[in-house]
Amino acid sequence: MRKLNSILKVENLTVSFSDGKESTKILKDVSFSVFSGKMLAIVGESGCGKSVTVHSIMQLLPKNGKIDSGKVLFNDGGNEVDLVSMKKYGKQMRAMRGQKIGMVFQDPMASLNPTHQVGKQVMENLMQHYKIPKKEARDKVIELFKLLGIPDPEQRIKDYPHQFSGGMRQRVMIAISMICNPNLLIADEPTTALDVTIQAQIMDLMKELQEKHDKSIILITHNMGLVAEVADFVAVMYMGRIVEYGTVRDILNNPSHPYTQSLLKSVPVMGLDKNQKLATIRGTTPNPKDYVKGCEFAGRCDFAMESCLTRDIPDINLTNSHQVRCLLVEESKEVIAK
Amino acid sequence: MLKYIIRKSLVTIPMLFVISIIVFFAIQLSPIDPISYSASPDVAVDSENLEALREHLGLNDPLYIQYYHWIIAVFKGDFGYSIITGQPIAKILALKLPATIELSLLALVISTIIGVAMGLVSAIKPNSMSDYFSRNVAVLGISIPEFFFGIIIIQIFAIQLGWLPISGRIGVNDVTFWDRLPNLILPSFTLAIGMLAVLLRYTRNSMLDVLSKDYIKTARSKGIPEWKVFIFHAFRNSLGSILVILAFRLPMLIGGSVIIEMVFMWPGIGNAIISAVSSSDYPVIMITTMMLASAILVASFLVDVLSAFLDPRIRLE
Amino acid sequence: MTTSKREEMIFSIKNLKTHYPVLGGFFRKQIGTVKAVDDVTIDVRRGETLGIVGESGCGKSTLAKTMMLLEKPTEGKMLYDFNGEQKDVTKLNAGDVFDFRSRVQMVFQDPYSSLNPSKRIIESFDEPLRVHGYKNPAERKQRIIESLRMVNLSEDYLYRFPHEFSGGQRQRISIARALCINPELIICDEPVSALDVSIQAQVLNLMKEIQKELNLTYVFIAHDLSVVQYMSDRVVVMYLGKIVEISEASNLHVNPLHPYTEALLSAVPVPVVNEGKSKRIPLTGDVPSPINRPSGCPFSNRCPKRMDICTQVEPPLQSYGEEDHQVACHLYTKPI
Amino acid sequence: SPEKDSTNEDSTKPSNDSVVPAAENGGTLNLVTIDPNGFGERIEPLWLNRGGMHQRLMFRSLFLPDVDLQNLNPDLAASYEGSDDGLTYTITMKDGLKWHDGEDLTAEDVVWSIETVLKATQVNAIYTNAFSSIEGAADWIAGQSDKLAGITAEGNTITVKLDNPVGNFLPVLGQFAIYPKHLLKDENPLEIHNAAFWENPVGNGMYKLEKLEPGNFATFVPAESYEGTKPKIQKIVLTAVAEPTSAAKTGQVDFFNTNVAEFIDSMKAVDNFVAHPIDILFYRYFLVNMEDTEGNVNEKMADKRVREALMYGIDRKSLTEQLYPGLAAVLNTGVPPTFDESYTDAPEYEYNPEKAKELLKEANFDFNETIKLRFYYGDQTSINFMTAVAQYLTELGMKVDVLQFQADPTTELYKVRDYDIALKGLSSFGYEEWYGEYESTNSNMINIFGLDGIFDDGVAKLKETVDAVERKEILQELQKQEVENLYKLPLYTVNSYYYVNEEKLKTAGIYGNPWYNYDMKFEEWEIK
Amino acid sequence: MTTSAIEVKAKKTSLLKIRMKKMRSNKLATIGLLVCIGMTLLSVFAPFITSYDPAQMNLSNITQAPSAEHIFGTDKLGRDVFAQVLYGGRVSIYVGVLSALGGTIIGVLAGAIAGYFGGKIDSILLRFSEIFMTFPQLILVLVLVSLLGQGVNNLIIVFVITGWMTTFRLVRNEFLTVREETYVSVCRSFGIPTSSIIFKHMLPNTMSPIIVAFTVNVAGFILAEAGLSFLGLGVPVTTPTWGNIMNAAQSIDVVTNYWWLWLAPGIAISLFVLAINFLGDGLRDILDPKQ
Ligand SMILES: Nc1ncnc2c1ncn2[C@@H]1O[C@H](COP(=O)(O)OP(=O)(O)OP(=O)(O)O)[C@@H](O)[C@H]1O
Ligand SMILES: Nc1ncnc2c1ncn2[C@@H]1O[C@H](COP(=O)(O)OP(=O)(O)OP(=O)(O)O)[C@@H](O)[C@H]1O
Ligand SMILES: [Mg+2]
Ligand SMILES: [Mg+2]
């Protein structure tokens, strides 16, 4: 196994949203790395901060969102640059977006401009970053469309988004993010709006991009099955924190955070016996505003201890690739150590 | 696209037809006598020949026959005569419309440029000082009655300061547009105020709406400069609704100029309408109504075509 | 048609068609038809959970709404068992429709819009109860509290507004509301699709418990095959308004017959590392629009096992192998 | 054109007179029509209203009356002769008269004009009244003859035979504008006022139309064909303004007349203009609707004491003084008090609300009934006037409802007739029109007064009589009857003002009724 | 008929509380509301505020500039302008509110029916409203006024006839959206009567835009009344309304020399309409569920 180079390192990222006068911490101390040529999956329930994380990386947070602290170190061909230090819509940051980092959003219909031809929308990205003639750009787009399995690309680049099916639209989105050949691709729930058969097509395509073209990918999803199939690394988020991080094997075969465990067990799998009960998590996701101290999951955790709510929870390295943010693990580790 | 345009334009014909029927019969219901103009009550007139004229003009025919004659004549471009002045209505229109169009167009240009620009600035920086200012200007603009506004600026700019003429319009043929401009400024500005306010609000709202769309995020994720995001994506996409409101307002500019023309004594179609209405000059009322209705229909047709042109979802349906 | 006589039929749908007109042209004439549900025949048995699965737009919701008499069927019969008497519910008089509605209820997909945002929870419950003959206010309130308890919600919630609840709670409230008039059959149209996995599990568990407790019959619709399989006794697979396969739930993933079912199964990601990838049956293309469906078998244009006959003749739904396993595919067509 | 260049040169000052083409010599007279609708695209026909200055200068009649409208001077006619019985007139035309287009103007034009006016619709009743006494007029109007029998032309001589004497026949001819037969003979008389002719009319007067810019202005220059004294003013420019004061200030107008109180008020501030007030017979009065359209008596108004009460209850004097300062004079009968023929015993109805209330009480007036007060003048002064009247009546304890007529006034006044009292105006040539309204043959008024012809004899006599003394007697009688019946409530006469920019314009100083044709000695007018 | 006999506890709901709070924090809307109420009260209680009768003439005291005695001066009949503005407000506000109410009721009824049922009824009503919209409003008003006759109530009828379309379209569109909400299907699946679904379940959820539209309409009708009366075509000239008082300012003479005749009523109209518009704008934000 060759040495893994990280292409992106997120360090202690903290983001808050203001709502009038109040401000709520939505991301707390988020740190993770994305390795070259690997796919990192971020999983977690709705509202846990997955999208905010990637939007912070791209500096595309809405106006009321603010990065309070932390670094986003991007490896730009050997140069490590901190994206957070760049001006939001400045030249430097814009040079990153689209060219160095591509992004695919959840809803392919809403994410494409309905009044522009799809070809134009792809070309726009290319021509923003490379001074090349239109014709050449067009040829490149056609080429990419072919590669992404869009039939009849010469004709279809003139079409408008609404003339495409959901799956095809998502391919166009991927084309937009890929046209400048970025090394890092961020896909925020790219298949949630799609049917399973189409989801399978899109995921195969992304896997192929990653493997054949050596791209690094951040995939956001809440489908554990999908994670198992395509991801190399997994970060599990809960309430703005990464509670568990590791390789896909670490997480699926040895889930160590109670949250991860229940998440895995709460999904029915094919062939599950009808009479077997699904694992559930008590209660509902609390409001991030109400957070005071300790583990956010403590209130719903079956193994919660007193200390869970009173002290800061450290990240604990189980192996050098597997980290968990849970006191249970700390204790059992201590036990092992003893 | 062509098929779409043809289809849309075909819909307007029955509408016009229905409107012509309503206009005709509504006015027939009122007690207005179309030939009483020959007998002003201020002048002693012997009314014996009026009956002959009534017969001659077919006014004793059943209504549907009268309607038939009227609509056929209108189709042929014969709009009949004003019963007050005896002038052919076609000529009245030919005479008055240019003045109104001149006024309305200038108002349109002023309000569009200022309104859209202010709306854009507002939307780009919502809740900023300039946004706050623009929004209040907009509310003010729709709240002050235009005649009051007109009177105030006449008082200020014409009477107190004497910078601009109070009223009237110098002839079309003798001087260039630039010579008429001093007379145009006050009325067109007054006329523009309301429209400006509406456009400002509309532009702001639709820009804000579009800016919250996901595809704006996509555009930003391409690394294109913010101004391009605003212009090529946000403005381009809100243009549709802005143009819609613009086109819908267009005939209202003509209709809405009635009061302005009155205040500024502008010899346009609005003034003609007012005097037609206050003197019950019903052939003129009918034709001007039809004209304004057609203008509105044309405008809504334009709206359809424009939105189709701007929005491929409609165009390619 | 072979159905088991062992179990009692509660709702039997025969050759049901629900078509929507496509309007267009000069005079907004009908220029086509969306055959949202086309020639569907199903029997719902008392006490069972009948799962319906299929991709988006295949007509699941339309089928559910038609069964609930919210859409008018274009053709076909729907026989409901009114205490032993079978009546065609498409031809009921107003009073009987009412009776029907008190026996059959529906839970909808979207927990956020299924509660009236301007009404307190109690108000959302009150009117259905009143309409269904609970004249006494105190009795109504009692009934509401009971049904809320059934879904593990306390009566404190009675006077709250929907926006004060999470998605899972709302879906539970919706279920409680469907239950409050004591129905026999509940049609669930994707009740958990909009929920997070952990909440989904809560709701699924709850539904199972209630079913046992009240001896309910479910028609359970979802697009997630594993959820349907887990919930159901039998599973109906739909494609483009048609049923392509009906199978025992436990048997489905073991012995799928129809190529579409196979493909669907293979596309479902399994949360186990390094498995499944190799087995995937790639399906090319998208689901065609129900307006211009391919001739012959609706799946013929995407089917990896397509034969010549498939584009010409529509395969009938026939039993294959076991009695309760039906499939509409030429691969299994028995010579008649 | 050279005029255009000159305007462009001094385009530094954007004054309105830059439109006005400069005259070569003799100066330019600037006239205006006051019309918020701006300049039209034609010259108005003259048979309904004899018209403004420019019309008077373009079209002539057989005679040119003095400023008093009675003494006639020759104009198109050289001389006339009337028979003693007043039934035959022989009029001799001048020789060599020409239309502005060079065609001969002959007796034929006059005969044709008289024949045509009888069949035309937009015609002042003074013509129809006078000319329908011509022999055979009834047949002619009814289309039963193809010639108006009573009028013949032989060479230069026109002979008119009347069925009965018409007192003001010749003064009427002095007002009657002769139209060119050769240009209008193919028009339908009913619609002659709509003829395209009026866009470029060919006249016979001192000035001819030079150019008419529709919507803009018209210019007039002295006509070569005019046989009289050539005028000094070489050009007349006619434009339209919405209100004259600004035009007066900017020099857009040198001479105009108006009877609008507001303009008269605002003209006080314009120094270089001199105001010349003139008395004219422009009546304002209340028409009392005595019968409804079905012929039932209007109970509210039937009692004369009620009508008297109204006269006492409205302070006409203060109203006219405040609303029409210097412009209106209170009227008690059809003959204004300042005139010789006025009936001195006529009650003056001095403002006396107590008496009014008493009268109402005596008449058992039902105060629960609402009095419908209507008017059709839209100007602010009239509105104020009506508002004030309503207030006076309210103070008498009456319920009033004041509205401006919605449909056309003629229909509202005579056909719909949903009113009790309506404000009406009447522009009269003589007293005949005022009293003619009482005639039982008056097709409009008969319905309103429901008269049984009590005025008929007197009015007929008045119409026939020329002699001033006799006329005075008849008028006294008529006024007495009028006072007795009180069907019309006389209010005031609105006079008129001429405004002359005397710094620029020198006139002959003769100012008469602007609605009628009279000799203002225009040839003497000069631009200083 | 008791609707929900289970008494709904008058516990102040958080929703209402939030809205009240929002209202209070929206200064312009609060000021707008206060000004509207204030001016309405001034008009209603005019007799307690001024001793002058607005109709009382005093021909010896005409066109007086404002003074201590007549704070807004007197008009051409010597009437007190302040009293006229006060009393004029009564009619102006009455016309505005009643017309808006009528237009809203018709618009809501038609819109609800069109939006809920869709199909043929919808197309017919839509076409109908299109025809009304196509007519130049001013002319329609004028023709109707000439048919019905002048008068305050007739003007209101005319305004209602010509002014229901915007509310109709708004409500229709709202209903088209709300119709897709699941709870409507829920009601139907319970067999709740259609009228009850429309008016008891759907209508309350479209109330916010209706209320906003109502305020906008009140402003619009007050302006329309003023415009028509200014032209002399609205309310009978003897009824004082803000527009009628300004009718006098049609002549340059008045504009130039008697500023108090038009300034006071002009400001009254502008202020009131401005206040309503600020209130409406505020309500738009306050009632917007998205905010
Ligand atoms: N513009 C915003 N203003 C205020 N809070 C926001 C905003 N956007 C997101 N949030 C909050 O941030 C938190 C995380 O949101 P985020 O969109 O990252 O969730 P997610 O994990 O992507 O969920 P999903 O699976 O639903 O997409 C949520 O609690 C949300 O309420
Ligand atoms: N009212 C309607 N008018 C016309 N077509 C309709 C209507 N309702 C549904 N359809 C069409 O009928 C087909 C089936 O729709 P249906 O909602 O039943 O699908 P579904 O299986 O429930 O899909 P999903 O999983 O997205 O809910 C679709 O193509 C849809 O576009
Ligand atoms: Mg997200
Ligand atoms: Mg569905």
mmCIF file of C-alpha atoms in Angstrom, chain A residues 44-47 165-168 194-201 203-204 207 211 222-230 248-249 252-253 259 262-285 300, chain C residues 49 54-57 166 168-169 196-205 208-209 211-212 223-227 229-233 249 252-253 260 263-277 280 282-287 302:
data_model
loop_
_atom_site.group_PDB
_atom_site.id
_atom_site.type_symbol
_atom_site.label_atom_id
_atom_site.label_comp_id
_atom_site.label_asym_id
_atom_site.label_seq_id
_atom_site.Cartn_x
_atom_site.Cartn_y
_atom_site.Cartn_z
ATOM 1 C CA GLY A 44 -25.059 11.631 9.274
ATOM 2 C CA GLU A 45 -28.663 12.526 9.720
ATOM 3 C CA SER A 46 -30.308 15.534 8.246
ATOM 4 C CA GLY A 47 -29.156 18.793 9.724
ATOM 5 C CA SER A 165 -34.025 13.404 -17.085
ATOM 6 C CA GLY A 166 -32.880 13.493 -13.480
ATOM 7 C CA GLY A 167 -30.005 11.129 -14.014
ATOM 8 C CA MET A 168 -28.806 12.984 -17.067
ATOM 9 C CA LEU A 194 -32.726 9.851 -7.806
ATOM 10 C CA ASP A 195 -34.128 6.381 -8.129
ATOM 11 C CA VAL A 196 -32.035 3.446 -7.046
ATOM 12 C CA THR A 197 -31.293 2.254 -10.533
ATOM 13 C CA ILE A 198 -30.183 5.717 -11.569
ATOM 14 C CA GLN A 199 -28.310 6.132 -8.326
ATOM 15 C CA ALA A 200 -26.402 3.024 -9.149
ATOM 16 C CA GLN A 201 -25.464 4.448 -12.545
ATOM 17 C CA MET A 203 -22.323 6.087 -8.298
ATOM 18 C CA ASP A 204 -20.625 3.737 -10.726
ATOM 19 C CA LYS A 207 -16.324 5.488 -8.634
ATOM 20 C CA GLU A 211 -10.380 5.062 -9.637
ATOM 21 C CA HIS A 222 -26.926 9.373 4.612
ATOM 22 C CA ASN A 223 -27.142 6.033 2.974
ATOM 23 C CA MET A 224 -24.868 3.571 4.758
ATOM 24 C CA GLY A 225 -25.226 1.116 1.957
ATOM 25 C CA LEU A 226 -23.805 3.572 -0.473
ATOM 26 C CA VAL A 227 -20.920 4.252 1.866
ATOM 27 C CA ALA A 228 -20.129 0.604 2.041
ATOM 28 C CA GLU A 229 -20.090 0.268 -1.687
ATOM 29 C CA VAL A 230 -18.010 3.218 -2.750
ATOM 30 C CA VAL A 248 -14.815 2.118 5.528
ATOM 31 C CA ARG A 249 -13.852 -1.191 7.128
ATOM 32 C CA LEU A 252 -18.733 -0.726 9.084
ATOM 33 C CA ASN A 253 -17.055 -3.677 10.641
ATOM 34 C CA TYR A 259 -24.387 6.654 17.333
ATOM 35 C CA SER A 262 -27.405 2.520 15.966
ATOM 36 C CA LEU A 263 -27.246 4.230 12.624
ATOM 37 C CA LEU A 264 -26.058 0.998 11.081
ATOM 38 C CA LYS A 265 -28.580 -1.123 12.831
ATOM 39 C CA SER A 266 -31.590 1.069 12.226
ATOM 40 C CA VAL A 267 -31.633 0.435 8.491
ATOM 41 C CA PRO A 268 -33.450 -2.633 7.315
ATOM 42 C CA VAL A 269 -31.392 -4.705 4.919
ATOM 43 C CA MET A 270 -32.656 -7.106 2.330
ATOM 44 C CA GLY A 271 -33.589 -10.373 3.881
ATOM 45 C CA LEU A 272 -34.016 -8.962 7.354
ATOM 46 C CA ASP A 273 -36.539 -10.996 9.213
ATOM 47 C CA LYS A 274 -39.911 -9.425 9.478
ATOM 48 C CA ASN A 275 -40.154 -10.090 13.152
ATOM 49 C CA GLN A 276 -36.807 -8.656 14.038
ATOM 50 C CA LYS A 277 -37.072 -5.197 15.492
ATOM 51 C CA LEU A 278 -35.023 -2.378 14.085
ATOM 52 C CA ALA A 279 -32.648 -0.587 16.352
ATOM 53 C CA THR A 280 -33.821 2.901 17.114
ATOM 54 C CA ILE A 281 -32.346 5.955 18.678
ATOM 55 C CA ARG A 282 -34.375 7.457 21.409
ATOM 56 C CA GLY A 283 -35.782 10.912 21.044
ATOM 57 C CA THR A 284 -34.986 13.361 18.340
ATOM 58 C CA THR A 285 -32.064 15.474 17.300
ATOM 59 C CA ARG A 300 -30.101 9.823 23.319
ATOM 60 C CA THR C 49 -49.112 -6.064 4.861
ATOM 61 C CA GLY C 54 -41.291 0.778 -7.715
ATOM 62 C CA GLU C 55 -39.356 3.689 -9.036
ATOM 63 C CA SER C 56 -40.547 7.245 -8.990
ATOM 64 C CA GLY C 57 -43.480 7.872 -11.279
ATOM 65 C CA SER C 166 -40.194 17.100 14.337
ATOM 66 C CA GLY C 168 -40.956 11.802 13.000
ATOM 67 C CA GLN C 169 -43.432 13.135 15.534
ATOM 68 C CA ASP C 196 -34.050 10.204 8.737
ATOM 69 C CA VAL C 197 -32.957 6.622 9.170
ATOM 70 C CA SER C 198 -33.116 6.601 12.945
ATOM 71 C CA ILE C 199 -36.563 8.141 12.918
ATOM 72 C CA GLN C 200 -37.583 5.844 10.111
ATOM 73 C CA ALA C 201 -36.776 2.905 12.315
ATOM 74 C CA GLN C 202 -38.930 4.297 15.116
ATOM 75 C CA VAL C 203 -41.880 4.739 12.811
ATOM 76 C CA LEU C 204 -41.500 1.342 11.185
ATOM 77 C CA ASN C 205 -41.335 -0.381 14.525
ATOM 78 C CA LYS C 208 -45.634 -2.993 13.162
ATOM 79 C CA GLU C 209 -46.650 -2.879 16.786
ATOM 80 C CA GLN C 211 -50.711 -3.561 13.326
ATOM 81 C CA LYS C 212 -50.362 -6.429 15.691
ATOM 82 C CA HIS C 223 -39.521 3.019 -3.174
ATOM 83 C CA ASP C 224 -36.963 1.525 -0.856
ATOM 84 C CA LEU C 225 -36.953 -2.177 -1.555
ATOM 85 C CA SER C 226 -35.386 -3.169 1.746
ATOM 86 C CA VAL C 227 -37.959 -1.248 3.743
ATOM 87 C CA GLN C 229 -39.376 -6.212 2.102
ATOM 88 C CA TYR C 230 -38.938 -5.783 5.809
ATOM 89 C CA MET C 231 -42.458 -4.517 6.380
ATOM 90 C CA SER C 232 -44.474 -6.702 4.059
ATOM 91 C CA ASP C 233 -45.889 -10.160 3.769
ATOM 92 C CA ALA C 249 -41.662 -10.806 0.764
ATOM 93 C CA LEU C 252 -38.295 -11.840 -3.173
ATOM 94 C CA HIS C 253 -34.581 -11.330 -2.748
ATOM 95 C CA TYR C 260 -36.585 -5.589 -13.465
ATOM 96 C CA ALA C 263 -31.990 -5.196 -11.439
ATOM 97 C CA LEU C 264 -33.736 -3.304 -8.672
ATOM 98 C CA LEU C 265 -32.436 -5.719 -6.118
ATOM 99 C CA SER C 266 -28.935 -5.505 -7.387
ATOM 100 C CA ALA C 267 -29.027 -1.718 -7.333
ATOM 101 C CA VAL C 268 -29.873 -1.566 -3.654
ATOM 102 C CA PRO C 269 -26.674 -0.749 -1.845
ATOM 103 C CA VAL C 270 -25.891 -3.057 1.024
ATOM 104 C CA PRO C 271 -24.085 -1.688 4.055
ATOM 105 C CA VAL C 272 -21.534 -4.424 4.072
ATOM 106 C CA VAL C 273 -18.051 -3.758 2.867
ATOM 107 C CA ASN C 274 -16.916 -5.082 -0.478
ATOM 108 C CA GLU C 275 -19.981 -6.892 -1.452
ATOM 109 C CA GLY C 276 -22.598 -6.429 -4.069
ATOM 110 C CA LYS C 277 -20.490 -4.455 -6.464
ATOM 111 C CA ARG C 280 -24.802 -5.426 -10.124
ATOM 112 C CA PRO C 282 -26.455 -2.509 -15.010
ATOM 113 C CA LEU C 283 -29.661 -0.895 -16.250
ATOM 114 C CA THR C 284 -29.118 1.572 -19.015
ATOM 115 C CA GLY C 285 -31.320 4.543 -19.687
ATOM 116 C CA ASP C 286 -34.113 6.047 -17.667
ATOM 117 C CA VAL C 287 -37.650 5.079 -16.930
ATOM 118 C CA ARG C 302 -34.122 -1.381 -20.728
#
